[in-house]
GROMACS .gro file of C-alpha atoms in nm:
model
  466
    1MET     CA    1  10.249  -0.578   5.867
    2MET     CA    2  10.213  -0.233   6.001
    3ASP     CA    3   9.869  -0.073   5.998
    4TRP     CA    4   9.963   0.206   5.752
    5SER     CA    5   9.606   0.340   5.745
    6GLY     CA    6   9.602   0.386   6.121
    7LEU     CA    7   9.948   0.548   6.117
    8LYS     CA    8   9.842   0.789   5.843
    9GLU     CA    9   9.526   0.883   6.037
   10TRP     CA   10   9.729   0.940   6.354
   11ASN     CA   11   9.975   1.154   6.161
   12LEU     CA   12   9.693   1.358   6.007
   13ARG     CA   13   9.541   1.418   6.347
   14LEU     CA   14   9.877   1.529   6.486
   15ARG     CA   15   9.921   1.769   6.192
   16LYS     CA   16   9.575   1.919   6.252
   17LYS     CA   17   9.657   1.986   6.617
   18TYR     CA   18   9.985   2.154   6.524
   19LEU     CA   19   9.802   2.364   6.266
   20VAL     CA   20   9.533   2.467   6.517
   21GLY     CA   21   9.803   2.557   6.770
   22LEU     CA   22   9.996   2.762   6.511
   23ILE     CA   23   9.687   2.952   6.404
   24VAL     CA   24   9.592   3.028   6.766
   25VAL     CA   25   9.945   3.152   6.851
   26ALA     CA   26   9.961   3.371   6.538
   27SER     CA   27   9.618   3.512   6.606
   28MET     CA   28   9.704   3.583   6.968
   29VAL     CA   29  10.010   3.784   6.859
   30ILE     CA   30   9.791   3.997   6.634
   31VAL     CA   31   9.537   4.054   6.914
   32ALA     CA   32   9.821   4.120   7.154
   33GLU     CA   33   9.962   4.393   6.939
   34SER     CA   34   9.630   4.571   6.918
   35ALA     CA   35   9.564   4.528   7.283
   36SER     CA   36   9.906   4.658   7.373
   37SER     CA   37   9.846   4.980   7.186
   38TYR     CA   38   9.511   5.018   7.358
   39ASN     CA   39   9.650   4.946   7.704
   40GLN     CA   40   9.884   5.241   7.678
   41THR     CA   41   9.578   5.468   7.710
   42GLN     CA   42   9.465   5.278   8.021
   43GLN     CA   43   9.780   5.316   8.229
   44ALA     CA   44   9.622   5.565   8.469
   45GLY     CA   45   9.371   5.302   8.574
   46TYR     CA   46   9.633   5.065   8.714
   47LEU     CA   47   9.873   5.117   8.996
   48HIS     CA   48  10.205   4.941   9.013
   49HIS     CA   49  10.271   4.666   9.263
   50GLY     CA   50  10.516   4.771   9.523
   51ASN     CA   51  10.638   4.526   9.778
   52LYS     CA   52  10.606   4.157   9.713
   53GLY     CA   53  10.274   4.026   9.838
   54HIS     CA   54  10.110   4.368   9.853
   55SER     CA   55   9.830   4.448   9.611
   56ASP     CA   56   9.775   4.799   9.480
   57TYR     CA   57   9.506   4.696   9.239
   58LYS     CA   58   9.259   4.969   9.136
   59HIS     CA   59   8.956   4.906   8.922
   60VAL     CA   60   8.882   5.099   8.598
   61TRP     CA   61   8.509   5.173   8.540
   62PRO     CA   62   8.442   5.394   8.240
   63GLU     CA   63   8.152   5.634   8.251
   64MET     CA   64   7.834   5.494   8.111
   65ARG     CA   65   7.726   5.715   7.822
   66ILE     CA   66   7.599   5.654   7.467
   67GLY     CA   67   7.892   5.634   7.227
   68TRP     CA   68   8.057   5.400   6.975
   69ARG     CA   69   8.221   5.192   7.242
   70ILE     CA   70   7.906   5.094   7.421
   71VAL     CA   71   7.723   5.034   7.093
   72VAL     CA   72   7.995   4.817   6.942
   73GLY     CA   73   8.037   4.634   7.273
   74ALA     CA   74   7.665   4.558   7.285
   75ILE     CA   75   7.669   4.424   6.927
   76ILE     CA   76   7.967   4.198   7.001
   77GLY     CA   77   7.804   4.087   7.324
   78PHE     CA   78   7.481   4.010   7.142
   79PHE     CA   79   7.643   3.785   6.885
   80GLY     CA   80   7.868   3.630   7.147
   81ALA     CA   81   7.570   3.541   7.358
   82ALA     CA   82   7.375   3.402   7.058
   83PHE     CA   83   7.662   3.174   6.960
   84GLY     CA   84   7.747   3.089   7.324
   85SER     CA   85   7.390   2.999   7.415
   86ALA     CA   86   7.360   2.774   7.109
   87GLY     CA   87   7.685   2.597   7.192
   88GLY     CA   88   7.617   2.577   7.566
   89VAL     CA   89   7.928   2.771   7.667
   90GLY     CA   90   7.794   3.111   7.770
   91GLY     CA   91   8.025   3.326   7.559
   92GLY     CA   92   8.249   3.453   7.839
   93GLY     CA   93   8.557   3.420   7.624
   94ILE     CA   94   8.418   3.682   7.388
   95TYR     CA   95   8.280   3.914   7.657
   96VAL     CA   96   8.598   3.960   7.855
   97PRO     CA   97   8.817   4.091   7.568
   98MET     CA   98   8.526   4.309   7.446
   99LEU     CA   99   8.484   4.468   7.793
  100THR     CA  100   8.859   4.520   7.822
  101LEU     CA  101   8.955   4.637   7.475
  102ILE     CA  102   8.643   4.817   7.355
  103ILE     CA  103   8.444   4.950   7.652
  104GLY     CA  104   8.751   5.001   7.872
  105PHE     CA  105   8.710   4.804   8.197
  106ASP     CA  106   9.014   4.663   8.371
  107ALA     CA  107   9.067   4.287   8.338
  108LYS     CA  108   8.923   4.182   8.678
  109SER     CA  109   8.615   4.401   8.643
  110SER     CA  110   8.561   4.262   8.298
  111ILE     CA  111   8.559   3.911   8.439
  112ALA     CA  112   8.297   4.011   8.694
  113ILE     CA  113   8.071   4.182   8.437
  114SER     CA  114   8.108   3.889   8.193
  115LYS     CA  115   7.946   3.670   8.463
  116CYS     CA  116   7.643   3.901   8.461
  117MET     CA  117   7.626   3.863   8.081
  118ILE     CA  118   7.663   3.486   8.097
  119THR     CA  119   7.379   3.468   8.354
  120GLY     CA  120   7.152   3.664   8.126
  121ALA     CA  121   7.221   3.443   7.820
  122ALA     CA  122   7.203   3.127   8.027
  123ALA     CA  123   6.871   3.222   8.201
  124SER     CA  124   6.693   3.296   7.872
  125THR     CA  125   6.830   2.976   7.719
  126VAL     CA  126   6.713   2.764   8.011
  127TYR     CA  127   6.371   2.922   7.998
  128TYR     CA  128   6.353   2.840   7.627
  129ASN     CA  129   6.468   2.480   7.687
  130LEU     CA  130   6.236   2.408   7.980
  131LYS     CA  131   5.955   2.312   7.744
  132GLN     CA  132   6.175   2.144   7.484
  133ARG     CA  133   6.196   1.766   7.449
  134HIS     CA  134   6.477   1.519   7.395
  135PRO     CA  135   6.551   1.480   7.013
  136THR     CA  136   6.471   1.104   7.023
  137LEU     CA  137   6.336   1.003   7.363
  138GLU     CA  138   6.024   1.093   7.558
  139MET     CA  139   6.201   1.304   7.818
  140PRO     CA  140   6.303   1.667   7.860
  141VAL     CA  141   6.597   1.795   7.662
  142ILE     CA  142   6.758   1.894   7.998
  143ASP     CA  143   6.897   1.581   8.163
  144TYR     CA  144   6.834   1.646   8.533
  145ASP     CA  145   7.018   1.340   8.654
  146LEU     CA  146   7.328   1.460   8.471
  147ALA     CA  147   7.290   1.804   8.625
  148LEU     CA  148   7.260   1.657   8.975
  149LEU     CA  149   7.599   1.491   8.931
  150PHE     CA  150   7.782   1.796   8.797
  151GLN     CA  151   7.603   2.112   8.923
  152PRO     CA  152   7.696   2.098   9.296
  153MET     CA  153   8.070   2.062   9.219
  154LEU     CA  154   8.037   2.334   8.953
  155VAL     CA  155   7.901   2.579   9.207
  156LEU     CA  156   8.166   2.479   9.459
  157GLY     CA  157   8.431   2.530   9.188
  158VAL     CA  158   8.306   2.879   9.113
  159SER     CA  159   8.356   2.981   9.474
  160ILE     CA  160   8.711   2.850   9.464
  161GLY     CA  161   8.769   3.014   9.124
  162VAL     CA  162   8.656   3.357   9.254
  163THR     CA  163   8.914   3.328   9.532
  164PHE     CA  164   9.184   3.224   9.286
  165ASN     CA  165   9.092   3.524   9.068
  166VAL     CA  166   9.211   3.742   9.357
  167ILE     CA  167   9.524   3.538   9.427
  168PHE     CA  168   9.656   3.434   9.087
  169ALA     CA  169   9.876   3.650   8.865
  170ASP     CA  170   9.747   3.732   8.519
  171TRP     CA  171  10.023   3.542   8.332
  172MET     CA  172   9.927   3.224   8.525
  173ILE     CA  173   9.567   3.262   8.417
  174THR     CA  174   9.673   3.321   8.056
  175VAL     CA  175   9.889   3.008   8.031
  176LEU     CA  176   9.613   2.794   8.185
  177LEU     CA  177   9.356   2.939   7.953
  178ILE     CA  178   9.548   2.881   7.633
  179ILE     CA  179   9.631   2.516   7.717
  180ILE     CA  180   9.278   2.422   7.816
  181PHE     CA  181   9.102   2.604   7.538
  182ILE     CA  182   9.318   2.469   7.254
  183PHE     CA  183   9.265   2.115   7.388
  184MET     CA  184   8.889   2.161   7.422
  185SER     CA  185   8.846   2.326   7.086
  186THR     CA  186   9.031   2.048   6.911
  187LYS     CA  187   8.834   1.774   7.090
  188ALA     CA  188   8.502   1.942   7.014
  189PHE     CA  189   8.593   1.992   6.648
  190SER     CA  190   8.692   1.626   6.608
  191LYS     CA  191   8.365   1.517   6.775
  192GLY     CA  192   8.178   1.748   6.538
  193ILE     CA  193   8.336   1.585   6.231
  194GLN     CA  194   8.251   1.235   6.364
  195THR     CA  195   7.888   1.340   6.427
  196TRP     CA  196   7.866   1.503   6.081
  197LYS     CA  197   7.986   1.180   5.915
  198LYS     CA  198   7.734   0.973   6.109
  199GLU     CA  199   7.455   1.211   6.009
  200THR     CA  200   7.560   1.182   5.645
  201ILE     CA  201   7.550   0.807   5.656
  202LYS     CA  202   7.208   0.808   5.816
  203LYS     CA  203   7.078   1.040   5.546
  204LYS     CA  204   7.203   0.814   5.276
  205ILE     CA  205   7.071   0.481   5.416
  206ALA     CA  206   6.739   0.612   5.543
  207PRO     CA  207   6.563   0.618   5.201
  208LEU     CA  208   6.696   0.267   5.133
  209LEU     CA  209   6.564   0.115   5.454
  210LEU     CA  210   6.237   0.299   5.479
  211GLY     CA  211   5.947   0.323   5.236
  212ASP     CA  212   5.741   0.637   5.183
  213ASN     CA  213   5.488   0.534   5.447
  214ALA     CA  214   5.732   0.360   5.682
  215GLU     CA  215   5.738   0.474   6.041
  216VAL     CA  216   6.074   0.538   6.204
  217VAL     CA  217   6.109   0.343   6.526
  218ILE     CA  218   6.361   0.485   6.768
  219PRO     CA  219   6.478   0.241   7.033
  220THR     CA  220   6.428   0.368   7.381
  221PRO     CA  221   6.515   0.234   7.726
  222PRO     CA  222   6.245   0.081   7.946
  223PRO     CA  223   6.064   0.326   8.172
  224GLU     CA  224   6.203   0.181   8.493
  225ILE     CA  225   6.554   0.293   8.423
  226LEU     CA  226   6.468   0.653   8.353
  227SER     CA  227   6.476   0.949   8.586
  228ASP     CA  228   6.180   1.040   8.808
  229ASN     CA  229   5.876   1.142   8.601
  230ALA     CA  230   6.035   1.036   8.272
  231GLN     CA  231   5.794   0.834   8.058
  232ILE     CA  232   5.846   0.664   7.719
  233GLU     CA  233   5.570   0.658   7.466
  234THR     CA  234   5.630   0.391   7.206
  235LYS     CA  235   5.312   0.457   7.021
  236GLY     CA  236   5.200   0.774   6.851
  237PRO     CA  237   5.401   1.076   6.754
  238LYS     CA  238   5.664   1.208   6.994
  239LYS     CA  239   5.564   1.531   7.168
  240GLU     CA  240   5.793   1.818   7.074
  241LYS     CA  241   5.667   2.046   7.352
  242VAL     CA  242   5.475   1.992   7.672
  243SER     CA  243   5.364   2.223   7.950
  244LEU     CA  244   5.628   2.368   8.172
  245ILE     CA  245   5.486   2.193   8.481
  246GLU     CA  246   5.496   1.853   8.314
  247ASN     CA  247   5.842   1.895   8.160
  248VAL     CA  248   6.030   2.003   8.475
  249TYR     CA  249   6.159   1.743   8.724
  250TRP     CA  250   6.068   1.944   9.033
  251LYS     CA  251   6.242   1.715   9.285
  252ALA     CA  252   6.578   1.744   9.110
  253LEU     CA  253   6.536   2.117   9.060
  254GLY     CA  254   6.444   2.161   9.427
  255LEU     CA  255   6.763   1.978   9.536
  256LEU     CA  256   6.975   2.198   9.308
  257LEU     CA  257   6.814   2.515   9.441
  258VAL     CA  258   6.865   2.407   9.803
  259ILE     CA  259   7.238   2.357   9.743
  260TRP     CA  260   7.257   2.692   9.560
  261PHE     CA  261   7.091   2.880   9.848
  262MET     CA  262   7.302   2.706  10.112
  263ILE     CA  263   7.631   2.796   9.939
  264LEU     CA  264   7.504   3.144   9.877
  265ALA     CA  265   7.422   3.190  10.246
  266LEU     CA  266   7.774   3.079  10.336
  267GLN     CA  267   7.917   3.328  10.087
  268ILE     CA  268   7.716   3.616  10.228
  269ALA     CA  269   7.813   3.527  10.580
  270LYS     CA  270   8.175   3.503  10.478
  271ASN     CA  271   8.153   3.846  10.316
  272TYR     CA  272   8.062   3.999  10.653
  273THR     CA  273   8.348   3.816  10.833
  274LYS     CA  274   8.696   3.950  10.867
  275THR     CA  275   8.925   3.796  10.605
  276CYS     CA  276   9.157   3.515  10.711
  277THR     CA  277   9.008   3.478  11.062
  278VAL     CA  278   8.898   3.141  11.197
  279PRO     CA  279   8.523   3.207  11.133
  280TYR     CA  280   8.611   3.314  10.780
  281TRP     CA  281   8.786   2.982  10.702
  282ILE     CA  282   8.516   2.776  10.874
  283LEU     CA  283   8.249   2.937  10.651
  284ASP     CA  284   8.473   2.895  10.349
  285PHE     CA  285   8.544   2.525  10.401
  286ALA     CA  286   8.179   2.451  10.501
  287GLN     CA  287   8.090   2.478  10.133
  288ILE     CA  288   8.272   2.154  10.059
  289PRO     CA  289   8.046   1.912  10.253
  290VAL     CA  290   7.732   2.108  10.140
  291ALA     CA  291   7.817   2.064   9.766
  292ALA     CA  292   7.978   1.722   9.792
  293SER     CA  293   7.676   1.575   9.978
  294LEU     CA  294   7.444   1.597   9.677
  295THR     CA  295   7.710   1.492   9.429
  296ILE     CA  296   7.795   1.186   9.638
  297TYR     CA  297   7.428   1.106   9.678
  298GLN     CA  298   7.374   1.112   9.303
  299ALA     CA  299   7.702   0.927   9.231
  300VAL     CA  300   7.607   0.642   9.466
  301ARG     CA  301   7.269   0.609   9.293
  302LEU     CA  302   7.434   0.592   8.953
  303TYR     CA  303   7.689   0.336   9.074
  304LYS     CA  304   7.420   0.111   9.222
  305GLY     CA  305   7.207   0.138   8.911
  306ARG     CA  306   6.923   0.317   9.081
  307ARG     CA  307   6.959   0.602   8.838
  308LYS     CA  308   7.066   0.617   8.474
  309ILE     CA  309   7.178   0.895   8.242
  310ALA     CA  310   6.874   0.825   8.025
  311SER     CA  311   6.957   1.095   7.764
  312ARG     CA  312   7.227   0.861   7.624
  313GLY     CA  313   6.947   0.618   7.531
  314GLU     CA  314   7.123   0.322   7.691
  315ALA     CA  315   6.949   0.054   7.892
  316GLU     CA  316   7.269  -0.054   8.067
  317SER     CA  317   7.498   0.135   8.288
  318ASN     CA  318   7.873   0.076   8.327
  319TRP     CA  319   7.945   0.339   8.586
  320ARG     CA  320   8.275   0.278   8.763
  321VAL     CA  321   8.415   0.450   9.070
  322HIS     CA  322   8.710   0.599   8.882
  323LYS     CA  323   8.481   0.734   8.607
  324LEU     CA  324   8.249   0.891   8.858
  325LEU     CA  325   8.540   1.050   9.038
  326LEU     CA  326   8.673   1.181   8.708
  327TYR     CA  327   8.338   1.341   8.623
  328CYS     CA  328   8.303   1.498   8.965
  329PHE     CA  329   8.653   1.644   8.936
  330SER     CA  330   8.571   1.773   8.589
  331GLY     CA  331   8.266   1.957   8.727
  332LEU     CA  332   8.479   2.110   9.001
  333LEU     CA  333   8.746   2.211   8.745
  334ALA     CA  334   8.483   2.367   8.517
  335GLY     CA  335   8.358   2.578   8.809
  336ILE     CA  336   8.711   2.685   8.908
  337ILE     CA  337   8.791   2.791   8.555
  338GLY     CA  338   8.460   2.971   8.527
  339GLY     CA  339   8.514   3.169   8.848
  340LEU     CA  340   8.879   3.232   8.771
  341LEU     CA  341   8.840   3.356   8.410
  342GLY     CA  342   8.480   3.486   8.409
  343LEU     CA  343   8.368   3.209   8.176
  344GLY     CA  344   8.078   2.972   8.178
  345GLY     CA  345   8.148   2.618   8.292
  346GLY     CA  346   8.009   2.501   7.961
  347PHE     CA  347   8.355   2.535   7.809
  348ILE     CA  348   8.446   2.223   8.000
  349LEU     CA  349   8.110   2.054   8.044
  350GLY     CA  350   8.000   2.082   7.680
  351PRO     CA  351   8.288   1.883   7.527
  352LEU     CA  352   8.280   1.646   7.828
  353PHE     CA  353   7.908   1.567   7.780
  354LEU     CA  354   7.973   1.498   7.412
  355GLU     CA  355   8.251   1.253   7.499
  356MET     CA  356   8.003   1.079   7.733
  357GLY     CA  357   7.774   1.013   7.436
  358ILE     CA  358   7.516   1.277   7.520
  359PRO     CA  359   7.331   1.413   7.208
  360PRO     CA  360   7.444   1.764   7.111
  361GLN     CA  361   7.100   1.921   7.189
  362VAL     CA  362   7.094   1.765   7.536
  363SER     CA  363   7.464   1.844   7.594
  364SER     CA  364   7.409   2.211   7.518
  365ALA     CA  365   7.084   2.240   7.719
  366THR     CA  366   7.217   2.060   8.030
  367ALA     CA  367   7.549   2.241   8.027
  368THR     CA  368   7.367   2.572   8.012
  369PHE     CA  369   7.124   2.463   8.284
  370ALA     CA  370   7.414   2.376   8.523
  371MET     CA  371   7.595   2.692   8.418
  372THR     CA  372   7.304   2.913   8.513
  373PHE     CA  373   7.349   2.815   8.878
  374SER     CA  374   7.723   2.866   8.878
  375ALA     CA  375   7.718   3.197   8.681
  376SER     CA  376   7.446   3.347   8.903
  377MET     CA  377   7.647   3.242   9.208
  378SER     CA  378   7.947   3.427   9.067
  379VAL     CA  379   7.735   3.738   9.010
  380VAL     CA  380   7.627   3.746   9.373
  381GLU     CA  381   7.984   3.692   9.493
  382TYR     CA  382   8.131   3.957   9.270
  383TYR     CA  383   7.852   4.198   9.376
  384LEU     CA  384   7.932   4.143   9.741
  385LEU     CA  385   8.298   4.213   9.658
  386LYS     CA  386   8.190   4.534   9.471
  387ARG     CA  387   8.369   4.420   9.153
  388PHE     CA  388   8.139   4.571   8.892
  389PRO     CA  389   7.918   4.883   8.831
  390VAL     CA  390   7.552   4.781   8.854
  391PRO     CA  391   7.411   5.003   8.568
  392TYR     CA  392   7.656   4.859   8.319
  393ALA     CA  393   7.590   4.510   8.437
  394LEU     CA  394   7.213   4.546   8.407
  395TYR     CA  395   7.241   4.693   8.055
  396LEU     CA  396   7.466   4.414   7.926
  397PHE     CA  397   7.257   4.153   8.114
  398ALA     CA  398   6.952   4.266   7.910
  399VAL     CA  399   7.147   4.252   7.585
  400THR     CA  400   7.262   3.889   7.638
  401THR     CA  401   6.924   3.780   7.769
  402LEU     CA  402   6.762   3.884   7.443
  403ALA     CA  403   7.049   3.725   7.246
  404GLY     CA  404   7.000   3.392   7.426
  405PHE     CA  405   6.640   3.367   7.296
  406VAL     CA  406   6.747   3.461   6.944
  407GLY     CA  407   7.039   3.217   6.940
  408GLN     CA  408   6.825   2.920   7.052
  409TYR     CA  409   6.545   3.002   6.808
  410VAL     CA  410   6.774   3.040   6.504
  411VAL     CA  411   6.986   2.730   6.572
  412LYS     CA  412   6.677   2.511   6.629
  413LYS     CA  413   6.536   2.632   6.295
  414VAL     CA  414   6.864   2.550   6.120
  415ILE     CA  415   6.883   2.209   6.277
  416ASP     CA  416   6.522   2.133   6.171
  417MET     CA  417   6.596   2.253   5.822
  418LEU     CA  418   6.926   2.068   5.769
  419GLY     CA  419   6.871   1.772   6.003
  420ARG     CA  420   7.220   1.808   6.146
  421ALA     CA  421   7.263   1.850   6.524
  422SER     CA  422   7.641   1.851   6.466
  423ILE     CA  423   7.602   2.224   6.396
  424ILE     CA  424   7.585   2.278   6.776
  425ILE     CA  425   7.919   2.102   6.818
  426PHE     CA  426   8.085   2.320   6.552
  427ILE     CA  427   7.949   2.632   6.717
  428LEU     CA  428   8.089   2.507   7.044
  429SER     CA  429   8.432   2.444   6.889
  430PHE     CA  430   8.432   2.784   6.709
  431THR     CA  431   8.334   2.976   7.023
  432ILE     CA  432   8.610   2.808   7.230
  433LEU     CA  433   8.869   2.877   6.955
  434VAL     CA  434   8.775   3.250   6.927
  435SER     CA  435   8.783   3.276   7.309
  436ALA     CA  436   9.137   3.124   7.316
  437ILE     CA  437   9.257   3.370   7.054
  438SER     CA  438   9.098   3.679   7.208
  439LEU     CA  439   9.165   3.607   7.576
  440GLY     CA  440   9.512   3.467   7.503
  441GLY     CA  441   9.600   3.779   7.302
  442VAL     CA  442   9.481   4.016   7.571
  443GLY     CA  443   9.667   3.820   7.835
  444LEU     CA  444   9.986   3.814   7.630
  445ALA     CA  445   9.968   4.193   7.581
  446ASP     CA  446   9.919   4.247   7.954
  447MET     CA  447  10.215   4.024   8.034
  448ILE     CA  448  10.442   4.213   7.792
  449LYS     CA  449  10.332   4.544   7.945
  450LYS     CA  450  10.408   4.428   8.301
  451ILE     CA  451  10.749   4.288   8.207
  452GLU     CA  452  10.842   4.619   8.043
  453ARG     CA  453  10.734   4.807   8.355
  454LYS     CA  454  10.902   4.556   8.580
  455GLU     CA  455  10.581   4.514   8.778
  456TYR     CA  456  10.525   4.249   9.041
  457MET     CA  457  10.392   3.932   8.874
  458GLY     CA  458  10.359   3.696   9.166
  459PHE     CA  459  10.075   3.575   9.381
  460GLU     CA  460   9.850   3.823   9.565
  461ASP     CA  461   9.776   3.792   9.934
  462ILE     CA  462   9.400   3.740   9.979
  463CYS     CA  463   9.426   3.856  10.339
  464LEU     CA  464   9.533   4.204  10.220
  465TYR     CA  465   9.242   4.227   9.981
  466SER     CA  466   8.940   4.423  10.084
   0.00000   0.00000   0.00000
């Protein structure tokens, strides 16, 4: 007999994906129509592309003055940062359309400024999380071993993505964005539903299994399999907060900072080297062994069982070579997309961590922690390329920094009140979906405009870019 229940479930999932895709496409058309009318007022800011391979790109930086545009933009940026910090995605998918459609920056400058905004939200979120504890285990909410595996490749990916941002045509970026975001939003939403159902079951059976004075015992892995400095206390109440010095794994943080500074030094040296010369490419490719060295070091330790991803609460490890390679590639891809689109790598890392079985609070905190390094790297690179006005960047950086604190505080209170960490997953899914609609709509409008003008829509030559 056929498993009709399984067939029905598969059919239902397929219909959900079609429905999500239809809603996204319809919404993008609406956004595209409004963006198209707005873009007509911005024609003076863009120069046509002449000969193939030659870039006549000119940035559009509106004057910074108090008005409805900057006020509305700040409000949207604030709420985008609050939601993005809670979901661990940064909010770049909301910042870029806001900067383009409302404040009036050109697309590439919007991407650069969005990185400043992401850095502000991520920095405040990380500061808030540094003293937070794992929801069930005696360890920090930030999984430093997980960050050691992903962060170096994330930073390397950002460097590649910034280069691709110069080379790729806008329509290529739009197509890539729509495909990835719809997939990620659907996966995150499905994971949120699963987590919600599990939380509901736990709420129902808890009163039946526990008496009024019963003490909940949460299984934890033995201390020897945890990261450095992690300790499990099986007796007494679990500490919600500890001092900053006690809660930070300084060795792991030091390694991450060393890699960040080394790649930053290479980027600065490359900026003062003539484009496409031999020294330029040597400095460019030197980033690969620098970033890969730490990732390989951590991957080998995980493979040999010397380190565990303790935040999953598992005493055993089943790390395989192909899985480690997949995760490393995912970190690289997240960085490339972040640098290319002006987004936080959390759009990829957040759903990936959830699929790995990482609790939502830890997934959000660790993704944001890794994203802080990559986003700040992008800010430095874009600054060296003179891709954004500093006063505007500082103003919006301050807005999102404040929003990051507010978002973390409010979401934590809601989770404590409802007892449902799945809220973080739904926020993640919602933010990705809104980003797909807004960015996809803006990209679609720009494509239509260029087709009507018969502009060049091919690759740019990075050697001609200055």
